[in-house]
Coordinates of C-alpha atoms and ligand atoms in Angstrom, one line a residue:
X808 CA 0.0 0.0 0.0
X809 CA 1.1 4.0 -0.6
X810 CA 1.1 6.3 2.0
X811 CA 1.5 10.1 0.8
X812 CA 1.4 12.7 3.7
X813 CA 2.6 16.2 3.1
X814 CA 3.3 19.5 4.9
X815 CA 2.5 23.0 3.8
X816 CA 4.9 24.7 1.3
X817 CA 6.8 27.6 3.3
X818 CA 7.3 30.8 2.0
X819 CA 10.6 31.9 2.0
X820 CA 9.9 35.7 3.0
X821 CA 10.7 34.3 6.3
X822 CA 13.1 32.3 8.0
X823 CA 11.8 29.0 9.7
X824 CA 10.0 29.4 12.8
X825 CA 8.4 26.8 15.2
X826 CA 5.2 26.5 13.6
X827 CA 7.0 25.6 10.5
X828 CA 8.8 22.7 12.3
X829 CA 5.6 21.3 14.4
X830 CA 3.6 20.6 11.2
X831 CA 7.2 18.9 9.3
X832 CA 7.8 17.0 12.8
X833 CA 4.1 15.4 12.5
X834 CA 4.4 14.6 9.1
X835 CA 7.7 12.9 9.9
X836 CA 6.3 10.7 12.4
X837 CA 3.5 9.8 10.4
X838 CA 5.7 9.0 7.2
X839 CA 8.0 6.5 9.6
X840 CA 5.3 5.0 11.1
X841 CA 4.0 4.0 7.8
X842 CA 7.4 2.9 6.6
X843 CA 7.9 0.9 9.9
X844 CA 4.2 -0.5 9.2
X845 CA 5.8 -1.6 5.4
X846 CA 4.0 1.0 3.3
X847 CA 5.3 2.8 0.1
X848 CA 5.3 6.2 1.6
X849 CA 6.3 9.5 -0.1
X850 CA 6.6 12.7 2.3
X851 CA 6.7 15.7 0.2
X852 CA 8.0 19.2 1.9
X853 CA 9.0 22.2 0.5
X854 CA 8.8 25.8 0.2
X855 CA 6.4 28.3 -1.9
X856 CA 8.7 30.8 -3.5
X857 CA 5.5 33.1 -5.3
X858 CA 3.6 35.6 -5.1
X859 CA 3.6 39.6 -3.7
X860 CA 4.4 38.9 -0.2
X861 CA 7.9 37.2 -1.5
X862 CA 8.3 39.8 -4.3
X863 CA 7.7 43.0 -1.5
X864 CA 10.1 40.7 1.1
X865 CA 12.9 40.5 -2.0
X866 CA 12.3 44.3 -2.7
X867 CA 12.7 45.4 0.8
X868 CA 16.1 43.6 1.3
X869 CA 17.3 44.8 -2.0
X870 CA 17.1 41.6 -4.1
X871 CA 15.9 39.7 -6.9
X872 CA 13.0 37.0 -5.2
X873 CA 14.9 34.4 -6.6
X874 CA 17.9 35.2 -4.5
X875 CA 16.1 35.7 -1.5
X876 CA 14.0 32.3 -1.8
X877 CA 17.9 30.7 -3.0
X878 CA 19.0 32.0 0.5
X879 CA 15.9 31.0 2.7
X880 CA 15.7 27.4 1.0
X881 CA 19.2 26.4 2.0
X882 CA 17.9 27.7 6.0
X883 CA 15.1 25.1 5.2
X884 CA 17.9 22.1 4.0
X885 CA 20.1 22.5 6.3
X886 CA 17.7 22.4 9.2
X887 CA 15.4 19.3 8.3
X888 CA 17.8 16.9 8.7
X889 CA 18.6 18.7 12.1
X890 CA 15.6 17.5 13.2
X891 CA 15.3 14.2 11.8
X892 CA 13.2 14.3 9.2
X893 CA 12.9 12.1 6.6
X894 CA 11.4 13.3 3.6
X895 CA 11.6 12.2 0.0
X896 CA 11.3 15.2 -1.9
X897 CA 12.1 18.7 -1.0
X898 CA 9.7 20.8 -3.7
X899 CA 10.8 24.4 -4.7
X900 CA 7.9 26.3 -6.8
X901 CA 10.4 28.3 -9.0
X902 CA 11.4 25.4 -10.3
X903 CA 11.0 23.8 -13.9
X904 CA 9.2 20.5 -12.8
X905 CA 6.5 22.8 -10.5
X906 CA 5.9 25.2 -13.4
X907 CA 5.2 22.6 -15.9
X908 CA 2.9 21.4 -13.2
X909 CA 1.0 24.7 -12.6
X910 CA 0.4 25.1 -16.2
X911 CA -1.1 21.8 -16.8
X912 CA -3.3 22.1 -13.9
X913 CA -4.4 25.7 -15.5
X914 CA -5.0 23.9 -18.8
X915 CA -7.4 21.2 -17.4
X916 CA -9.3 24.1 -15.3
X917 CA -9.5 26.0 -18.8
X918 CA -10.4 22.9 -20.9
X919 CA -13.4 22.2 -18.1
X920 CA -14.8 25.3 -19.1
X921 CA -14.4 26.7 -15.6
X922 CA -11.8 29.4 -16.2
X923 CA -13.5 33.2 -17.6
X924 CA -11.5 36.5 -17.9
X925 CA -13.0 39.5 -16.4
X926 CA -12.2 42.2 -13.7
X927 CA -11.4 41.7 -10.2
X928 CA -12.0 45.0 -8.5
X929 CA -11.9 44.5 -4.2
X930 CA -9.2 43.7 -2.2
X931 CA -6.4 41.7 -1.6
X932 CA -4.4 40.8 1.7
X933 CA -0.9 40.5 0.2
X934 CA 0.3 38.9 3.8
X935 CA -2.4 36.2 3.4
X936 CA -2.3 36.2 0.0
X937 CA -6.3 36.2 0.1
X938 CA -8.9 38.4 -1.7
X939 CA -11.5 40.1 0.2
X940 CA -15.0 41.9 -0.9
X941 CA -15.8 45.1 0.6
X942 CA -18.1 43.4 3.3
X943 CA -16.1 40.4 4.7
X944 CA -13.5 43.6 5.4
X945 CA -13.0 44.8 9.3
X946 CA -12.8 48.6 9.7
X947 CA -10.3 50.2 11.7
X948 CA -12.7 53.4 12.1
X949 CA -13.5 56.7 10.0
X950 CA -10.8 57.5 7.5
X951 CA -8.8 54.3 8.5
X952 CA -7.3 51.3 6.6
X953 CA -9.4 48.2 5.2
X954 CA -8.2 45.7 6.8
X955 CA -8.0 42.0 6.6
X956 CA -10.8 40.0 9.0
X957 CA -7.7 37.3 9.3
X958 CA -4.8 38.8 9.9
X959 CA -6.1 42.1 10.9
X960 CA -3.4 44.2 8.5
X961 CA -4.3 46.7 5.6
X962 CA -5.2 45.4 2.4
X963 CA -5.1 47.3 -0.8
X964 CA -7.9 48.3 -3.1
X965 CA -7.1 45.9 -6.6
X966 CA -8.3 47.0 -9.7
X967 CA -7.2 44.6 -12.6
X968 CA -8.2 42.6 -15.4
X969 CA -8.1 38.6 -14.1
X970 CA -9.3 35.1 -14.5
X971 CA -12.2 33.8 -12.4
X972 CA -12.4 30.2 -11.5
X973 CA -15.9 29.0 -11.4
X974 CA -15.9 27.9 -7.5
X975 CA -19.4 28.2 -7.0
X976 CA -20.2 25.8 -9.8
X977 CA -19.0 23.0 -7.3
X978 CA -20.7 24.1 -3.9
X979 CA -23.2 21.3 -4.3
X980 CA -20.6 18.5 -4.9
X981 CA -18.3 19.7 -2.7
X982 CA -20.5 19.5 0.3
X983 CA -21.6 15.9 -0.9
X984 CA -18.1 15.2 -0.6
X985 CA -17.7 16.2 2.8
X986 CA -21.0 14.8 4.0
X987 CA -20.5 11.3 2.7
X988 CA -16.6 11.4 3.6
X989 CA -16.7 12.1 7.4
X990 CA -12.6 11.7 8.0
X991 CA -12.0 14.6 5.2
X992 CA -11.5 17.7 7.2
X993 CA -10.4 17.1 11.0
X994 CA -10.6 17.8 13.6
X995 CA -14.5 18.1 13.7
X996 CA -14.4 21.5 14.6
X997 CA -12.2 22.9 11.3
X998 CA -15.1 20.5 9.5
X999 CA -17.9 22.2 10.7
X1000 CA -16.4 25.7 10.1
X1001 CA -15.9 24.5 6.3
X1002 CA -19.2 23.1 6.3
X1003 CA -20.3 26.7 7.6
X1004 CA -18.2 28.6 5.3
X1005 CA -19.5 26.7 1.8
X1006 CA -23.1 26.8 2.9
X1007 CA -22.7 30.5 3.4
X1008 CA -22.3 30.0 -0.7
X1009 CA -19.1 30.3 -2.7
X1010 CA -17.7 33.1 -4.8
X1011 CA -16.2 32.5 -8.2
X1012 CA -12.2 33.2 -7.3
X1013 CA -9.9 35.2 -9.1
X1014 CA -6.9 33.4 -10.1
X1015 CA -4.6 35.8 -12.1
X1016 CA -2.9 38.7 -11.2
X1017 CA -1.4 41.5 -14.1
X1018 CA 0.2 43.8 -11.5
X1019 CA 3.4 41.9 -10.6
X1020 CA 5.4 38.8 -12.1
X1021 CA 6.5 36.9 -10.2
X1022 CA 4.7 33.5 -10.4
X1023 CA 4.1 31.5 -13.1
X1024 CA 2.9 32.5 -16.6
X1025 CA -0.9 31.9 -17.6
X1026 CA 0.3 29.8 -20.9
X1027 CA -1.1 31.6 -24.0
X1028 CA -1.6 34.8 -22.0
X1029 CA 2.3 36.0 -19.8
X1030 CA 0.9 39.2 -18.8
X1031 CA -0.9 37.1 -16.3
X1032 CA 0.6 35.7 -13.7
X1033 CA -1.4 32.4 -11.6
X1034 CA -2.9 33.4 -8.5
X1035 CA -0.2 31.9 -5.8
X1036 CA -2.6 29.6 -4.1
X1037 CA -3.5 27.7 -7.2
X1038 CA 0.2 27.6 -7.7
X1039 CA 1.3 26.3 -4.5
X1040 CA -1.8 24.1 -4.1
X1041 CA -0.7 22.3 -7.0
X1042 CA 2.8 21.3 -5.5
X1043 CA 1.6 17.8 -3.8
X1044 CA 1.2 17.0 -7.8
X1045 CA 3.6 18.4 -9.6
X1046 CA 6.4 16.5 -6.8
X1047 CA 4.8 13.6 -7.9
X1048 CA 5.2 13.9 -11.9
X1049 CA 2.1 15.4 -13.2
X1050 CA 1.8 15.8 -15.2
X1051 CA 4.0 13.6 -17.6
X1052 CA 1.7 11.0 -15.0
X1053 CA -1.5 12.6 -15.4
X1054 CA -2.2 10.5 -11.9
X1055 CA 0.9 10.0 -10.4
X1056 CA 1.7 7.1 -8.4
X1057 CA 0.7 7.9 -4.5
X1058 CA -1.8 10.2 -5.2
X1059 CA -4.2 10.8 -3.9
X1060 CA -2.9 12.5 -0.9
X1061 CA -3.5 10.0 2.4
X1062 CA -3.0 13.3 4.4
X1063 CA -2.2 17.2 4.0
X1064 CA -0.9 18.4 7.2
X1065 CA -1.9 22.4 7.4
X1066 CA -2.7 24.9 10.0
X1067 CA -5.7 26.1 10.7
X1068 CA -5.2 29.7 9.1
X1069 CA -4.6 27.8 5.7
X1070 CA -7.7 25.4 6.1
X1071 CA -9.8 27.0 3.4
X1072 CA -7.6 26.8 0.4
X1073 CA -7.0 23.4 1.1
X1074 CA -10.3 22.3 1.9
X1075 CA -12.6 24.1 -0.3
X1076 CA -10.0 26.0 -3.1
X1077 CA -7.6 22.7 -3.7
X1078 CA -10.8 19.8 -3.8
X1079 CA -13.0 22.3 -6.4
X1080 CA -9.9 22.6 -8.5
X1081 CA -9.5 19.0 -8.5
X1082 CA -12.8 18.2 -9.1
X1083 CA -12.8 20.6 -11.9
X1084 CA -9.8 19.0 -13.7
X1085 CA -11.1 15.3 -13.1
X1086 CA -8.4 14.5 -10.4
X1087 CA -9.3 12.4 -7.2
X1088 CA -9.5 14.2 -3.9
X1089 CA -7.3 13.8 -0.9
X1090 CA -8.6 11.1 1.3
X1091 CA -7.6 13.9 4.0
X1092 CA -7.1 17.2 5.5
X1093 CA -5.8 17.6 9.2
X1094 CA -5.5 21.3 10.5
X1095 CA -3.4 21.6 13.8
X1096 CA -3.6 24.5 16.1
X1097 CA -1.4 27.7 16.7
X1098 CA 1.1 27.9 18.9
X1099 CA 1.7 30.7 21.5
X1100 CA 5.7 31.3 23.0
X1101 CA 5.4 31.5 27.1
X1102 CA 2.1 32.7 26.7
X1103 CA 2.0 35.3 23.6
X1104 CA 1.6 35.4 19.9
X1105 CA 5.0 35.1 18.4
X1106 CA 5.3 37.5 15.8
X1107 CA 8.2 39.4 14.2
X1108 CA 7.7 42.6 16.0
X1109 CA 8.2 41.4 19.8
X1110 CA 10.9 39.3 17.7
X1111 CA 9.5 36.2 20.0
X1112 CA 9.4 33.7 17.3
X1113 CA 11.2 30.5 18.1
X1114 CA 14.0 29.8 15.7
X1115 CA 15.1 26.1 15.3
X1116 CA 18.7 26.8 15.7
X1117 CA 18.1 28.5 19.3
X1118 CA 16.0 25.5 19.9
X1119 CA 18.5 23.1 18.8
X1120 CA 21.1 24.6 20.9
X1121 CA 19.1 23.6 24.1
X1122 CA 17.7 20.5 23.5
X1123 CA 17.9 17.8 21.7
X1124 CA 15.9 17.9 18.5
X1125 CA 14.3 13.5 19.2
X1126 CA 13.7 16.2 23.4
X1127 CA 11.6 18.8 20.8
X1128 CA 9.6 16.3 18.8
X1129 CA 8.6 14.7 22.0
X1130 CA 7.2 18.0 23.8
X1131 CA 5.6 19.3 20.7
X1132 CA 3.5 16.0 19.6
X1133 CA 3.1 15.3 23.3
X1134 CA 2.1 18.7 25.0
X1135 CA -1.2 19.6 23.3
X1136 CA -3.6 17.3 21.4
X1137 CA -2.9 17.5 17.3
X1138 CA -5.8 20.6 16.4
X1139 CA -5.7 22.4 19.2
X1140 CA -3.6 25.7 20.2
X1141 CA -1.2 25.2 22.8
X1142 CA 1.6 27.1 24.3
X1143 CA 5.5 26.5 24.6
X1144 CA 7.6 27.3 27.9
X1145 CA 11.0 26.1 28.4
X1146 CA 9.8 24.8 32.0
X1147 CA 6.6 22.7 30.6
X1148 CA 9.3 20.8 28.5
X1149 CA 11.5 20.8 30.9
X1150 CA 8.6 19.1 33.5
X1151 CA 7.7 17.0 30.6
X1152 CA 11.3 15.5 29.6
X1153 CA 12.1 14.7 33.3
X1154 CA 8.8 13.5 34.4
X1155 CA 8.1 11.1 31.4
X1156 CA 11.3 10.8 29.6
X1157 CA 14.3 10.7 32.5
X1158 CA 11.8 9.4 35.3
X1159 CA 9.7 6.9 33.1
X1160 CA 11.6 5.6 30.7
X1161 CA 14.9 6.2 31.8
X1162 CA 14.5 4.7 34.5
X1163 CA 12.9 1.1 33.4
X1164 CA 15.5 1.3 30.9
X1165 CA 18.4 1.4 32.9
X1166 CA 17.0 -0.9 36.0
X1167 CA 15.8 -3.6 34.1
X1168 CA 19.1 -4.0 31.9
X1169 CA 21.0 -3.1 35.1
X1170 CA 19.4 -6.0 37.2
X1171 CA 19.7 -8.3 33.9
X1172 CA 24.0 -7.7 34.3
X1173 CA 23.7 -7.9 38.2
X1174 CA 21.9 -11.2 38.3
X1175 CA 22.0 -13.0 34.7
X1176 CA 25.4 -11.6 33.2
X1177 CA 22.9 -9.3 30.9
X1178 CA 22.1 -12.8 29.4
X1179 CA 18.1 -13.3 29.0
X1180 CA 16.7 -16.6 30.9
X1181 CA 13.4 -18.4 29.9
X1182 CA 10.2 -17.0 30.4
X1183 CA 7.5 -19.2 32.2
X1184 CA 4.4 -19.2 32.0
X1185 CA 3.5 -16.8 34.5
X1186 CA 1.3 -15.0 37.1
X1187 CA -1.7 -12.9 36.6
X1188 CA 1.1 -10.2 36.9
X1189 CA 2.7 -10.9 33.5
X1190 CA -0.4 -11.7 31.7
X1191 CA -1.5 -8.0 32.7
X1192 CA 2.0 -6.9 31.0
X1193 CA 1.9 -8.3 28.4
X1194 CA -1.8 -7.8 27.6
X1195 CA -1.3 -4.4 27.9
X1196 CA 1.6 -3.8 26.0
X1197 CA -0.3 -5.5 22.8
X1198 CA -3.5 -3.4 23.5
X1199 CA -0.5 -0.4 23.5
X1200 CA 0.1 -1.8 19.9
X1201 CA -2.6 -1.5 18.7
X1202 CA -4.0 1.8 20.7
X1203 CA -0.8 3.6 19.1
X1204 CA -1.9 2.5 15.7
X1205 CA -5.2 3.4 15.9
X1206 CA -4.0 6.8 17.5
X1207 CA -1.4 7.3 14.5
X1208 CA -4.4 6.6 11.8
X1209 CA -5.9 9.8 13.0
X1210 CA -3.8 11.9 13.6
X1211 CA -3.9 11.8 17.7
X1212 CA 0.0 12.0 18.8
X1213 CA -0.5 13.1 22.3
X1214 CA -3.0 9.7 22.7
X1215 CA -0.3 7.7 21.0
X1216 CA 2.3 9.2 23.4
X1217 CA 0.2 8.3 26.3
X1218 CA -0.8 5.3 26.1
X1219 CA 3.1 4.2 25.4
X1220 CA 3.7 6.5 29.2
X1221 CA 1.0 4.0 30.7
X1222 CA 2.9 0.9 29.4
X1223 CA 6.6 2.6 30.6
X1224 CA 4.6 3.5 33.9
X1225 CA 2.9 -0.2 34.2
X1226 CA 6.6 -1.7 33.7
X1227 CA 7.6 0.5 36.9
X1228 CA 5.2 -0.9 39.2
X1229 CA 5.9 -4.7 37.9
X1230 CA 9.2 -4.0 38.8
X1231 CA 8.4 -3.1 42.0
X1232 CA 5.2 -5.2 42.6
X1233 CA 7.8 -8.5 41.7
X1234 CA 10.8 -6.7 42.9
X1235 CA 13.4 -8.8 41.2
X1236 CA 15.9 -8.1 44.1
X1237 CA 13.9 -10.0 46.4
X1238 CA 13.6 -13.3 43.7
X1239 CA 17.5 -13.0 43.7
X1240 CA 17.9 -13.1 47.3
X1241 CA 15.4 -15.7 47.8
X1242 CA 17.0 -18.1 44.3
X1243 CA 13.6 -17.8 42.9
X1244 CA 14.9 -18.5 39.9
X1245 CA 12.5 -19.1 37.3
X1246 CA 10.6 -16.2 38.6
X1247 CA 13.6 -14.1 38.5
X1248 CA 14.0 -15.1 34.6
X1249 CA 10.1 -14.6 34.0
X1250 CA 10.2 -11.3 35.7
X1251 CA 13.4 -9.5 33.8
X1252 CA 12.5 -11.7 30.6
X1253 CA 8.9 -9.5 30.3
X1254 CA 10.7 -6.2 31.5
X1255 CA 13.1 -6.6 28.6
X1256 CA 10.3 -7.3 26.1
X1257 CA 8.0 -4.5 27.2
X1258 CA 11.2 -2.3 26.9
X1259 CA 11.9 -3.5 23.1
X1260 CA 8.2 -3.0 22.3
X1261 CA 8.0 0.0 23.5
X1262 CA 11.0 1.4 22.0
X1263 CA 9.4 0.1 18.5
X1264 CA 6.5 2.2 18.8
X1265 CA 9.2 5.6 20.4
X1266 CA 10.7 5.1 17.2
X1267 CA 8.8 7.2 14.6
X1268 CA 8.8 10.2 17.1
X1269 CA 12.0 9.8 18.6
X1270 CA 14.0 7.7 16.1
X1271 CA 17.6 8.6 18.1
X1272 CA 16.5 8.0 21.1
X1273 CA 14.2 4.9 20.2
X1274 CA 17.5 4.2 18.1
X1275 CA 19.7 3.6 21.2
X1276 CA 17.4 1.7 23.2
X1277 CA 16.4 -0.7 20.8
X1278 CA 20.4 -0.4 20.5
X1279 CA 21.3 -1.4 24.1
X1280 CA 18.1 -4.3 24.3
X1281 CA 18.8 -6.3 21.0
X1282 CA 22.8 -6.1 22.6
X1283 CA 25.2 -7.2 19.5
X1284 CA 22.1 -9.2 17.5
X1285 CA 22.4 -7.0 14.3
X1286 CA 18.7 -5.1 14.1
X1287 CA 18.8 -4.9 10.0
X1288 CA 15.8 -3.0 9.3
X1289 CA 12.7 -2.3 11.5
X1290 CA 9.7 -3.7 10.7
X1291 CA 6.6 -3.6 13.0
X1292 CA 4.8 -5.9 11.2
X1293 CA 8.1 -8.9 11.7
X1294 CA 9.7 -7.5 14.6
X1295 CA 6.5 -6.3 16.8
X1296 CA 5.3 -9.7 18.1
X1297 CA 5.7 -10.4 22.0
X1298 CA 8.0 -13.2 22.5
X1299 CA 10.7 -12.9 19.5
X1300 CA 13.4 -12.3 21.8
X1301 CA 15.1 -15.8 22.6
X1302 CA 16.8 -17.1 26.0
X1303 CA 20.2 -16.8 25.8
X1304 CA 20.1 -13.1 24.1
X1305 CA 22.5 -10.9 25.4
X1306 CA 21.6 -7.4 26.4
X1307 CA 24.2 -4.4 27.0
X1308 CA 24.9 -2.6 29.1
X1309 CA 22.8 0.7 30.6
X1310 CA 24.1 3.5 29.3
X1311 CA 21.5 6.6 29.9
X1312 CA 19.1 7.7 27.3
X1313 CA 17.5 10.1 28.8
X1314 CA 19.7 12.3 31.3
X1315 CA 17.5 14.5 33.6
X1316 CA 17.9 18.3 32.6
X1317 CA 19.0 20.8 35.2
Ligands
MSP2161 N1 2.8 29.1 1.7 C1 1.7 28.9 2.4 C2 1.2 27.4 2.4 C3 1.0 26.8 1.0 S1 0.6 25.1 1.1 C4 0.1 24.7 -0.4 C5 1.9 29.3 3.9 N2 3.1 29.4 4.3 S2 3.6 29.9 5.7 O1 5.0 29.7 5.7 O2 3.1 31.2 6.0 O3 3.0 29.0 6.8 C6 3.1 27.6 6.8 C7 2.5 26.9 8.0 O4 3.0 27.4 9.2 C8 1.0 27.1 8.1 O5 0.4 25.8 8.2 C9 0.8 27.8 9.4 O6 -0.4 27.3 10.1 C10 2.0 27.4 10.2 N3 2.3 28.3 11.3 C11 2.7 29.6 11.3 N4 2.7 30.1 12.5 C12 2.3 29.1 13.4 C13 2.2 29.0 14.8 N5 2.5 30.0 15.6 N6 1.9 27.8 15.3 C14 1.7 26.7 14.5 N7 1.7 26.8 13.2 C15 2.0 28.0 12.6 O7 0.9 29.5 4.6

């Protein structure tokens, strides 16, 4: 089976910021979850180098945009493998592939019949990159501004010859499609505001602009420029060769990953151009929240906004996508403080699982030479384990198909925390003073395997860290690859296996 999940292209008028990393972090740990799971996954990132806002940003520091999105994208290499992730493709929209893309996607709107010329005159948000009629405006009082009802910043008055895309043509079939396909749009909350928002009744939208160039040509008309959005949209197609595959392997989409701000273009713009041009519709859109820095917005201004590299210089980047998948449910707004993922780390990371790390492999080298005994058949005890760490399994998959990180990170923490208080309830110190030695062997035995399990499922969101455990457990037995579906199985560990030593994982932070 494919697996296609995909973040947001970034535009590169900015430098990366934390919101840009939670959404690529997610994405990450869905796209090795799959690939642990044996899927065919592509994970598509990028950045989204069009439009006014990047044109303005270019002219403001003196450049050409090209140079300016040349500069940012490098920021955006050099930092993803920082933190771990894995993509497959890394998708610029100034380049050749993209453009080709862009145009063939304008073609099969135009050859629908749902593209007209006319004139745009109302205004446009160039930080949003949105259009706005005079009522849907918010007024800052008598002689003020226009501004934007999302972003709250003027918007200019746009008078211009432009193409309309016929979006209210598809209000009808695009609520059909979200009626009989409840999982589209989540959480339930960005689905109801969607459903609010098309019922409401859609506008036809203007996708060209004549003003500025930079974008991508409308073929058979280049004083036009394409309307960013439909550009950018359009990347999670053209990465995947459309259109030299006019349905390229992996798509549909099995999730876009967006914030909430850019929920409409992806769930009402991006499905109505696709239905338009006769191309299947993502199985799924997930918006996540917004997050706030120690309690405020982040923005430029109060020059609050979380940069990766500071981040990276405190903590560990497997420490960071921890806290962020862990410390607010996916779709909701949440804050970061430095002492919330500082409570976090050394409540569930250094006290949890640090801790039946290095005491179970400890005891296993104080009384078994690290060598792994047989495991009897055992107590009520043991069949709680290990009953629970297979409902884990399966809870974290479950979790993982929806999008619900923070579940999937707890319910592993109630497994690490169950190990804990076997260890005490059976305290293996007292079976080696007392030569209980079958017990002794059944009790480290399950201690070992919950640990190995448990690391398996760490893996996708902390693939270091996971890394070392699995590391120290399997001992000198090469790993090869990871597979859940061959290596997930309670049991596979044999007697005789030798384990190495403890060496920490998860230091406490001062
Ligand atoms: N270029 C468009 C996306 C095009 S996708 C076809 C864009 N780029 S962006 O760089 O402005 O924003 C990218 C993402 O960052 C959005 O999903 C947005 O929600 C997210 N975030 C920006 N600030 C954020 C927070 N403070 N918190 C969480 N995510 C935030 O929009």
């Amino acid at each position: 089976m494919t697996y296609y999940v995909t973040t947001p292209i970034y535009y590169v008028n900015d430098e990366p910021h934390l919101g840009h990393i939670y959404t690529t972090i997610a994405a990450d740990v869905l796209a090795r979850q799959a690939r642990l799971a044996g899927e065919d996954v592509f994970f598509l990132t990028g950045v989204d180098e069009h439009g006014q806002k990047v044109q303005q940003a270019a002219q403001a520091r003196d450049m050409t945009p090209l140079a300016l999105a040349d500069s940012v994208v490098e920021r955006y290499r050099d930092l993803w493998p920082q933190l771990s992730i894995s993509n497959d493709d890394f998708i610029r929209t100034s380049s050749e592939r993209h453009k080709r893309g862009v145009q063939a996607m304008w073609r099969l709107l135009q050859d629908s019949g749902h593209l007209y010329k006319g004139m745009y005159e109302d205004w446009y948000c160039v930080p949003c990159e949105t259009y706005w009629t005079e009522t849907q405006l918010k007024d800052a009082g008598t002689g003020q501004d226009k501004l934007c009802p999302d972003c709250g910043r003027p918007v200019q008055k746009v008078q211009e010859e432009s193409y309309f895309f016929r979006l209210s043509a598809f209000q009808d079939k695009l609520l059909a499609h979200i009626h009989a396909h409840p999982e589209f749009i989540a959480p339930e909350s960005r689905r109801n505001e969607v459903l609010r928002f098309v019922e409401s009744g859609l506008n036809d939208l203007s996708v060209s602009r004549t003003t500025f160039s930079w974008g991508v040509p409308v073929p058979d008309d280049e004083r036009h420029v394409v309307y960013v959005w439909i550009d950018a949209l359009t990347n999670y197609l053209s990465a995947l060769g459309f259109p030299d595959a006019p349905v390229p392997k992996y798509w549909p989409a099995d999730v876009h990953l967006i914030g909430k701000d850019i929920l409409r273009f992806h769930a009402v713009y991006w499905p109505c151009m696709l239905m338009a041009a006769g191309l299947p519709l993502p199985k799924r859109i997930f918006a996540h929240g917004w997050w706030t820095v120690e309690g405020e917005k982040m923005s430029k201004s109060k020059g609050n906004a979380l940069r990766p590299a500071d981040l990276l210089r405190d903590y560990e980047a497997d420490v960071l996508r921890y806290f962020l998948l862990r410390e607010v449910p996916f779709g909701q707004d949440g804050d970061f403080s430095h002492a919330a993922l500082r409570q976090r780390y050394n409540t569930e990371l250094a006290n949890d699982i640090g801790n039946l790390l290095n005491r179970s492999l400890a005891m296993l080298h104080k009384y078994r030479d690290g060598r792994l005994g047989r495991a009897a058949t055992g107590h009520d005890a043991d069949r709680a384990l290990i009953a629970d760490v297979e409902a884990m399994q399966r809870d974290v998959g479950e979790a993982l198909r929806v999008q619900a990180f923070h579940t999937a990170l707890e319910r592993i923490s109630a497994v690490v925390r169950h190990g804990n208080r076997y260890v005490e309830d059976n305290a293996p110190w007292q079976l080696a003073k007392s030569n209980d030695a079958e017990r002794l062997d059944t009790v480290l035995y399950n201690l070992v395997e919950t640990l190995r399990l448990v690391a398996l499922q760490l893996l996708p969101f902390m693939p270091g860290k996971a890394g070392a455990m699995l590391a120290q457990i399997m001992g000198e037995q090469v790993m090869g690859t990871v597979g859940l579906h061959d290596q997930g199985g309670w049991g596979l560990l044999q007697a005789g296996h030798a384990c190495a030593r403890p060496s920490p994982v998860f230091p406490r932070l001062e």
